Coordinates of C-alpha atoms in Angstrom, one line a residue:
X188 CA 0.0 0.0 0.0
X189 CA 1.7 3.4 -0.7
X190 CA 1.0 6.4 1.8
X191 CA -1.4 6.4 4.7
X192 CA -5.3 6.2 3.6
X193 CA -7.7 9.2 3.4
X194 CA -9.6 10.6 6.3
X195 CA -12.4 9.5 4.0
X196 CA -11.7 6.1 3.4
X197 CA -11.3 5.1 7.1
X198 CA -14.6 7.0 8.1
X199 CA -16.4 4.9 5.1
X200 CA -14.7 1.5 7.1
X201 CA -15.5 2.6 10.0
X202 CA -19.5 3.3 8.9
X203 CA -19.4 0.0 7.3
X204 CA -18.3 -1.9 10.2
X205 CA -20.6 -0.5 12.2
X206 CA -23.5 -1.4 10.0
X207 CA -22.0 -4.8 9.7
X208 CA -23.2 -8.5 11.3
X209 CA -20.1 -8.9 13.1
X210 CA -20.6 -10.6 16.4
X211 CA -17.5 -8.0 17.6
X212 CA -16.8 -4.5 17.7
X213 CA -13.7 -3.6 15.3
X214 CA -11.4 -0.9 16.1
X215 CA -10.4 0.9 12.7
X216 CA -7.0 3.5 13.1
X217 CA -3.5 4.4 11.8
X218 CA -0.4 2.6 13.8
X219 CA 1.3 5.2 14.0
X220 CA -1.2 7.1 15.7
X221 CA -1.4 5.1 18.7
X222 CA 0.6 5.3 21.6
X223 CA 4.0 3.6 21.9
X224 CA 2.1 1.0 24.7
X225 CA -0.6 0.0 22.7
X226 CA 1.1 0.1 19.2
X227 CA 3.4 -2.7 20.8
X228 CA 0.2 -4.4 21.9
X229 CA -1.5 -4.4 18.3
X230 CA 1.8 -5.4 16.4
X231 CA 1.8 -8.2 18.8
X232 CA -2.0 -9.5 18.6
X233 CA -3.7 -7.5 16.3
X234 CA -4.4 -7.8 12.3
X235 CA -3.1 -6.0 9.6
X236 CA -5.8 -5.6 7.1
X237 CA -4.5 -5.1 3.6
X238 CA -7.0 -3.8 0.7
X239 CA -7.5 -7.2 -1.8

């Protein structure tokens, strides 16, 4: 993926998670926003998501 996405495209995956049948609430942000603590945390356990 080259550059970071839009403002717009993570509100759209955020709206459309929301509005999804996922049993589970899903957390849509930028790594490098997150703190140093939880960045660790999520590089560790979470999912990196890549468009297909």
């Amino acid at each position: 993926m080259s550059g970071a996405p839009s403002d717009l495209a993570l509100a759209e995956l955020r709206a459309d998670l929301e509005e999804s049948d996922l049993p589970w609430r899903v957390d849509v942000c930028l790594l490098d926003a997150l703190p140093p603590a939880l960045r660790e945390q999520v590089r560790t356990h979470g999912a990196v998501l890549l468009p297909f």
